[in-house]
PDB file of C-alpha atoms in Angstrom:
ATOM      1  CA  HIS A   1      -9.591 -22.265  -3.750  1.00 48.00           C
ATOM      2  CA  PHE A   2      -6.428 -20.654  -5.066  1.00 50.00           C
ATOM      3  CA  LEU A   3      -2.874 -20.733  -3.767  1.00 50.00           C
ATOM      4  CA  LEU A   4      -1.157 -17.536  -2.631  1.00 51.00           C
ATOM      5  CA  ARG A   5       2.602 -17.453  -3.060  1.00 53.00           C
ATOM      6  CA  ILE A   6       5.143 -15.040  -1.609  1.00 50.00           C
ATOM      7  CA  SER A   7       6.332 -12.881  -4.473  1.00 51.00           C
ATOM      8  CA  ARG A   8      10.051 -12.214  -4.858  1.00 49.00           C
ATOM      9  CA  ASP A   9       9.169  -9.325  -7.164  1.00 49.00           C
ATOM     10  CA  PRO A  10       8.251  -6.301  -5.018  1.00 45.00           C
ATOM     11  CA  ALA A  11       6.016  -4.945  -7.794  1.00 51.00           C
ATOM     12  CA  MET A  12       3.613  -7.879  -7.638  1.00 50.00           C
ATOM     13  CA  ALA A  13       0.273  -7.354  -6.001  1.00 76.00           C
ATOM     14  CA  VAL A  14      -0.255 -10.396  -3.718  1.00 82.00           C
ATOM     15  CA  ASN A  15       2.249 -11.011  -0.904  1.00 86.00           C
ATOM     16  CA  PRO A  16       5.069  -8.697  -2.018  1.00 86.00           C
ATOM     17  CA  LEU A  17       8.371  -9.288  -0.266  1.00 86.00           C
ATOM     18  CA  LEU A  18       8.539  -7.870   3.273  1.00 90.00           C
ATOM     19  CA  ALA A  19      11.499  -7.148   5.550  1.00 86.00           C
ATOM     20  CA  GLN A  20      12.197  -6.015   9.098  1.00 86.00           C
ATOM     21  CA  ASP A  21      12.963  -2.332   9.670  1.00 84.00           C
ATOM     22  CA  GLY A  22      16.256  -2.076  11.555  1.00 76.00           C
ATOM     23  CA  ALA A  23      15.169   1.081  13.412  1.00 77.00           C
ATOM     24  CA  THR A  24      11.686   0.057  14.570  1.00 79.00           C
ATOM     25  CA  ASN A  25      11.775  -3.774  14.292  1.00 77.00           C
ATOM     26  CA  SER A  26       8.444  -3.561  12.472  1.00 84.00           C
ATOM     27  CA  VAL A  27       7.761  -5.225   9.133  1.00 88.00           C
ATOM     28  CA  PHE A  28       7.712  -3.098   5.993  1.00 90.00           C
ATOM     29  CA  PRO A  29       7.672  -3.731   2.223  1.00 91.00           C
ATOM     30  CA  MET A  30      11.085  -4.457   0.732  1.00 88.00           C
ATOM     31  CA  PRO A  31      11.767  -1.385  -1.420  1.00 87.00           C
ATOM     32  CA  GLU A  32      12.132  -1.548  -5.176  1.00 85.00           C
ATOM     33  CA  SER A  33      15.029   0.144  -6.929  1.00 85.00           C
ATOM     34  CA  GLY A  34      14.444   3.900  -6.798  1.00 87.00           C
ATOM     35  CA  GLU A  35      11.429   3.609  -4.493  1.00 91.00           C
ATOM     36  CA  ALA A  36      11.019   6.015  -1.569  1.00 91.00           C
ATOM     37  CA  PHE A  37       8.474   5.552   1.228  1.00 93.00           C
ATOM     38  CA  VAL A  38       6.278   8.556   1.950  1.00 94.00           C
ATOM     39  CA  LEU A  39       4.051   7.550   4.875  1.00 95.00           C
ATOM     40  CA  ARG A  40       2.724   4.712   7.001  1.00 95.00           C
ATOM     41  CA  ARG A  41      -0.812   4.468   8.341  1.00 95.00           C
ATOM     42  CA  GLU A  42      -1.966   2.041  11.032  1.00 95.00           C
ATOM     43  CA  ASN A  43      -5.421   0.830  12.051  1.00 95.00           C
ATOM     44  CA  ILE A  44      -6.512  -0.034   8.502  1.00 96.00           C
ATOM     45  CA  ASP A  45      -9.001  -2.595   7.231  1.00 97.00           C
ATOM     46  CA  PHE A  46      -8.216  -3.899   3.740  1.00 97.00           C
ATOM     47  CA  GLU A  47     -10.491  -5.823   1.397  1.00 96.00           C
ATOM     48  CA  CYS A  48     -10.296  -6.668  -2.277  1.00 94.00           C
ATOM     49  CA  ALA A  49     -12.483  -8.557  -4.738  1.00 92.00           C
ATOM     50  CA  LEU A  50     -10.412 -10.680  -7.131  1.00 88.00           C
ATOM     51  CA  PRO A  51     -11.300 -10.643 -10.845  1.00 86.00           C
ATOM     52  CA  ARG A  52     -12.125 -14.360 -11.072  1.00 84.00           C
ATOM     53  CA  GLY A  53     -13.986 -14.523  -7.776  1.00 85.00           C
ATOM     54  CA  GLY A  54     -12.973 -14.643  -4.142  1.00 87.00           C
ATOM     55  CA  LYS A  55     -11.941 -11.982  -1.671  1.00 92.00           C
ATOM     56  CA  LEU A  56      -8.922 -11.148   0.443  1.00 93.00           C
ATOM     57  CA  TRP A  57      -9.177  -9.113   3.618  1.00 95.00           C
ATOM     58  CA  GLY A  58      -7.176  -8.232   6.676  1.00 96.00           C
ATOM     59  CA  ARG A  59      -6.424  -5.656   9.343  1.00 96.00           C
ATOM     60  CA  GLY A  60      -3.088  -3.904   9.713  1.00 96.00           C
ATOM     61  CA  SER A  61      -1.162  -0.978   8.201  1.00 95.00           C
ATOM     62  CA  PHE A  62      -0.506   0.415   4.784  1.00 95.00           C
ATOM     63  CA  PHE A  63       2.532   2.114   3.315  1.00 96.00           C
ATOM     64  CA  LEU A  64       2.444   4.787   0.618  1.00 96.00           C
ATOM     65  CA  SER A  65       5.580   5.065  -1.504  1.00 94.00           C
ATOM     66  CA  SER A  66       6.677   6.841  -4.649  1.00 93.00           C
ATOM     67  CA  LYS A  67       5.558   3.774  -6.649  1.00 92.00           C
ATOM     68  CA  ARG A  68       2.798   1.921  -4.804  1.00 93.00           C
ATOM     69  CA  MET A  69       0.598   1.402  -1.776  1.00 95.00           C
ATOM     70  CA  VAL A  70       1.222  -1.761   0.231  1.00 95.00           C
ATOM     71  CA  PHE A  71      -1.133  -3.180   2.842  1.00 96.00           C
ATOM     72  CA  VAL A  72       0.567  -5.379   5.468  1.00 95.00           C
ATOM     73  CA  SER A  73      -1.603  -7.548   7.714  1.00 93.00           C
ATOM     74  CA  GLU A  74      -0.865  -7.353  11.435  1.00 91.00           C
ATOM     75  CA  GLU A  75      -3.917  -8.357  13.461  1.00 84.00           C
ATOM     76  CA  LYS A  76      -6.038 -10.745  11.418  1.00 85.00           C
ATOM     77  CA  THR A  77      -6.546 -11.946   7.864  1.00 89.00           C
ATOM     78  CA  CYS A  78      -8.950 -14.071   5.888  1.00 88.00           C
ATOM     79  CA  ARG A  79      -6.386 -16.868   5.499  1.00 85.00           C
ATOM     80  CA  ALA A  80      -2.990 -17.823   6.896  1.00 85.00           C
ATOM     81  CA  ASP A  81      -1.130 -17.427   3.575  1.00 86.00           C
ATOM     82  CA  PHE A  82      -2.302 -13.836   2.973  1.00 89.00           C
ATOM     83  CA  LYS A  83       0.320 -11.436   4.353  1.00 91.00           C
ATOM     84  CA  SER A  84       0.301  -8.315   2.182  1.00 92.00           C
ATOM     85  CA  PHE A  85      -1.039  -6.693  -0.960  1.00 92.00           C
ATOM     86  CA  ALA A  86       0.641  -4.131  -3.237  1.00 92.00           C
ATOM     87  CA  ILE A  87      -1.255  -1.637  -5.376  1.00 92.00           C
ATOM     88  CA  PRO A  88       1.014  -0.127  -8.062  1.00 90.00           C
ATOM     89  CA  LEU A  89       0.163   3.555  -8.561  1.00 92.00           C
ATOM     90  CA  GLN A  90       0.942   3.076 -12.262  1.00 89.00           C
ATOM     91  CA  THR A  91      -2.009   0.703 -12.746  1.00 89.00           C
ATOM     92  CA  LEU A  92      -4.365   2.269 -10.176  1.00 92.00           C
ATOM     93  CA  THR A  93      -7.652   3.438 -11.683  1.00 92.00           C
ATOM     94  CA  ARG A  94     -10.802   5.079 -10.335  1.00 94.00           C
ATOM     95  CA  PRO A  95      -9.425   6.079  -6.912  1.00 94.00           C
ATOM     96  CA  LYS A  96     -12.246   7.468  -4.807  1.00 96.00           C
ATOM     97  CA  PHE A  97     -12.289   8.702  -1.212  1.00 95.00           C
ATOM     98  CA  GLU A  98     -15.611   8.244   0.588  1.00 93.00           C
ATOM     99  CA  GLN A  99     -16.807   9.856   3.819  1.00 91.00           C
ATOM    100  CA  PRO A 100     -20.017   8.054   4.834  1.00 91.00           C
ATOM    101  CA  ILE A 101     -22.358   9.758   7.289  1.00 88.00           C
ATOM    102  CA  PHE A 102     -22.296   6.547   9.317  1.00 89.00           C
ATOM    103  CA  GLY A 103     -19.101   4.518   9.405  1.00 90.00           C
ATOM    104  CA  PRO A 104     -15.415   5.259   8.829  1.00 93.00           C
ATOM    105  CA  ASN A 105     -13.833   6.914   5.797  1.00 94.00           C
ATOM    106  CA  TYR A 106     -12.482   4.639   3.078  1.00 95.00           C
ATOM    107  CA  LEU A 107     -10.517   4.733  -0.162  1.00 96.00           C
ATOM    108  CA  SER A 108     -11.590   2.543  -3.065  1.00 97.00           C
ATOM    109  CA  GLY A 109     -10.125   1.891  -6.482  1.00 96.00           C
ATOM    110  CA  SER A 110      -9.111  -0.745  -9.006  1.00 94.00           C
ATOM    111  CA  THR A 111      -5.735  -2.212  -9.846  1.00 89.00           C
ATOM    112  CA  LYS A 112      -4.075  -4.866 -11.957  1.00 83.00           C
ATOM    113  CA  PRO A 113      -0.562  -6.345 -12.161  1.00 78.00           C
ATOM    114  CA  LEU A 114       2.133  -4.217 -13.759  1.00 76.00           C
ATOM    115  CA  PRO A 115       2.632  -4.885 -17.476  1.00 73.00           C
ATOM    116  CA  GLY A 116       5.059  -7.751 -17.992  1.00 70.00           C
ATOM    117  CA  SER A 117       4.544  -9.246 -14.528  1.00 68.00           C
ATOM    118  CA  GLU A 118       1.548 -11.435 -15.395  1.00 63.00           C
ATOM    119  CA  SER A 119       3.687 -14.571 -15.748  1.00 63.00           C
ATOM    120  CA  ASP A 120       4.737 -14.493 -12.073  1.00 67.00           C
ATOM    121  CA  ALA A 121       2.947 -17.278 -10.186  1.00 62.00           C
ATOM    122  CA  SER A 122       1.882 -14.857  -7.453  1.00 61.00           C
ATOM    123  CA  ALA A 123      -0.051 -12.832 -10.055  1.00 66.00           C
ATOM    124  CA  ALA A 124      -2.349 -15.763 -10.888  1.00 67.00           C
ATOM    125  CA  PRO A 125      -5.245 -14.644  -8.607  1.00 72.00           C
ATOM    126  CA  LEU A 126      -5.155 -11.186 -10.256  1.00 76.00           C
ATOM    127  CA  ILE A 127      -5.300 -12.221 -13.913  1.00 76.00           C
ATOM    128  CA  GLY A 128      -8.529 -11.752 -15.834  1.00 77.00           C
ATOM    129  CA  GLY A 129      -9.595  -8.226 -15.025  1.00 83.00           C
ATOM    130  CA  ASP A 130      -9.415  -5.486 -12.441  1.00 88.00           C
ATOM    131  CA  THR A 131      -9.088  -6.116  -8.710  1.00 91.00           C
ATOM    132  CA  VAL A 132     -11.332  -3.746  -6.746  1.00 94.00           C
ATOM    133  CA  PHE A 133      -9.966  -2.759  -3.346  1.00 95.00           C
ATOM    134  CA  TYR A 134     -11.067  -0.878  -0.233  1.00 97.00           C
ATOM    135  CA  LEU A 135      -8.842   0.655   2.448  1.00 97.00           C
ATOM    136  CA  THR A 136     -10.903   1.651   5.489  1.00 97.00           C
ATOM    137  CA  PHE A 137      -9.448   4.203   7.919  1.00 96.00           C
ATOM    138  CA  ARG A 138     -10.609   2.999  11.330  1.00 94.00           C
ATOM    139  CA  GLY A 139      -9.563   6.168  13.175  1.00 89.00           C
ATOM    140  CA  GLY A 140      -8.333   9.700  12.600  1.00 90.00           C
ATOM    141  CA  GLY A 141      -8.483  12.138   9.721  1.00 91.00           C
ATOM    142  CA  CYS A 142      -6.968  11.884   6.249  1.00 93.00           C
ATOM    143  CA  ASN A 143      -5.915  15.432   5.376  1.00 93.00           C
ATOM    144  CA  THR A 144      -2.198  14.583   5.430  1.00 94.00           C
ATOM    145  CA  PHE A 145      -2.627  11.361   3.442  1.00 94.00           C
ATOM    146  CA  LEU A 146      -5.054  12.483   0.725  1.00 95.00           C
ATOM    147  CA  PRO A 147      -3.087  15.338  -0.930  1.00 93.00           C
ATOM    148  CA  LEU A 148       0.103  13.238  -0.925  1.00 94.00           C
ATOM    149  CA  PHE A 149      -1.732  10.238  -2.379  1.00 94.00           C
ATOM    150  CA  PHE A 150      -3.445  12.104  -5.223  1.00 93.00           C
ATOM    151  CA  ASP A 151      -0.313  14.122  -6.049  1.00 92.00           C
ATOM    152  CA  LEU A 152       1.774  10.923  -6.188  1.00 92.00           C
ATOM    153  CA  CYS A 153      -0.803   9.231  -8.431  1.00 92.00           C
ATOM    154  CA  SER A 154      -0.571  12.174 -10.834  1.00 91.00           C
ATOM    155  CA  GLU A 155       3.236  12.101 -10.769  1.00 88.00           C
ATOM    156  CA  VAL A 156       3.472   8.345 -11.404  1.00 88.00           C
ATOM    157  CA  GLN A 157       0.844   8.253 -14.122  1.00 83.00           C
ATOM    158  CA  ALA A 158       2.561  11.177 -15.868  1.00 84.00           C
ATOM    159  CA  SER A 159       5.774   9.069 -15.786  1.00 77.00           C
ATOM    160  CA  GLN A 160       7.819  11.746 -14.092  1.00 72.00           C
ATOM    161  CA  GLN A 161       9.398  12.191 -10.686  1.00 74.00           C
ATOM    162  CA  GLY A 162       7.598  15.121  -9.118  1.00 80.00           C
ATOM    163  CA  PRO A 163       8.150  17.123  -5.950  1.00 86.00           C
ATOM    164  CA  ILE A 164       6.599  14.550  -3.570  1.00 87.00           C
ATOM    165  CA  ALA A 165       8.772  11.625  -4.698  1.00 86.00           C
ATOM    166  CA  GLN A 166      11.868  13.829  -4.781  1.00 87.00           C
ATOM    167  CA  ALA A 167      11.196  15.186  -1.285  1.00 87.00           C
ATOM    168  CA  ALA A 168      10.748  11.612   0.012  1.00 88.00           C
ATOM    169  CA  GLN A 169      14.102  10.591  -1.498  1.00 87.00           C
ATOM    170  CA  GLU A 170      15.806  13.612   0.088  1.00 88.00           C
ATOM    171  CA  GLY A 171      14.094  13.425   3.506  1.00 87.00           C
ATOM    172  CA  ARG A 172      12.219  16.715   3.016  1.00 87.00           C
ATOM    173  CA  LEU A 173       8.608  15.555   3.238  1.00 88.00           C
ATOM    174  CA  ASN A 174       7.968  17.867   6.179  1.00 86.00           C
ATOM    175  CA  GLN A 175       8.629  20.780   3.783  1.00 86.00           C
ATOM    176  CA  VAL A 176       6.085  19.746   1.135  1.00 85.00           C
ATOM    177  CA  ALA A 177       3.372  17.891   3.092  1.00 88.00           C
ATOM    178  CA  TYR A 178       0.487  19.476   4.953  1.00 85.00           C
ATOM    179  CA  VAL A 179       0.502  17.888   8.402  1.00 88.00           C
ATOM    180  CA  ASP A 180      -2.980  17.610   9.886  1.00 91.00           C
ATOM    181  CA  PRO A 181      -2.862  16.962  13.664  1.00 91.00           C
ATOM    182  CA  SER A 182      -5.995  14.798  13.389  1.00 93.00           C
ATOM    183  CA  ASP A 183      -4.367  12.533  10.767  1.00 94.00           C
ATOM    184  CA  PRO A 184      -2.268   9.775  12.439  1.00 95.00           C
ATOM    185  CA  SER A 185      -0.268   9.048   9.250  1.00 94.00           C
ATOM    186  CA  VAL A 186       3.478   8.883   9.975  1.00 91.00           C
ATOM    187  CA  LEU A 187       5.702  10.632   7.415  1.00 92.00           C
ATOM    188  CA  TYR A 188       9.029   9.047   6.482  1.00 90.00           C
ATOM    189  CA  LEU A 189      11.673  11.715   7.118  1.00 87.00           C
ATOM    190  CA  SER A 190      14.326   9.015   6.618  1.00 87.00           C
ATOM    191  CA  GLN A 191      14.004   5.799   4.643  1.00 85.00           C
ATOM    192  CA  PRO A 192      13.732   2.436   6.466  1.00 85.00           C
ATOM    193  CA  ASN A 193      16.654   0.013   6.251  1.00 84.00           C
ATOM    194  CA  ALA A 194      16.063  -3.739   6.118  1.00 81.00           C
ATOM    195  CA  VAL A 195      17.808  -5.962   8.641  1.00 81.00           C
ATOM    196  CA  PRO A 196      20.102  -8.176   6.514  1.00 80.00           C
ATOM    197  CA  GLY A 197      18.425 -11.493   5.766  1.00 76.00           C
ATOM    198  CA  SER A 198      15.136 -10.499   7.432  1.00 75.00           C
ATOM    199  CA  GLN A 199      13.165 -10.772   4.203  1.00 72.00           C
ATOM    200  CA  GLU A 200      13.715 -14.524   4.332  1.00 51.00           C
ATOM    201  CA  ARG A 201      11.961 -14.729   7.719  1.00 46.00           C
ATOM    202  CA  THR A 202       8.772 -12.797   6.970  1.00 45.00           C
TER     203      THR A 202
END
């Protein structure tokens, strides 16, 4: 067994810091400096295989931002101390979207902690190789999410702020995103604001 700690560094992969959104009262990832949220998607199953053995899984929502994807458990998880999981777009490799004939669509890929963050105690379960993850979309299409996701990955891995990240910062996502009525992803036309002190309670 391994211990999962709440990370105070929002870039860390296991249990990144969460806060309460003042507008919706829902929990969301505490933003990093310069980070803009792009969309939120509910009804998601998450699973990952850790590099030194063991798995984490849960059901909830994920958030796509200009820097990372963050899964936040809401309904059930594999263990009481697993709350959330961040996937930095900078270290994301082999992203693949699958559409099985039987069963729901899912996104798979590999990730590792950001360079320089390996000494954080909450990174311990992720040291030693790649963490393979799966995000399963339990309902609805993905034609709004997919172009934004792959464009953001290209922007981040090219180390430049592109049109998607800039539009998210400026509240103009509706001008650059294709909105598919069958895709239940919710675009962020304004950025969430944390209730003061709420990150200490999550």
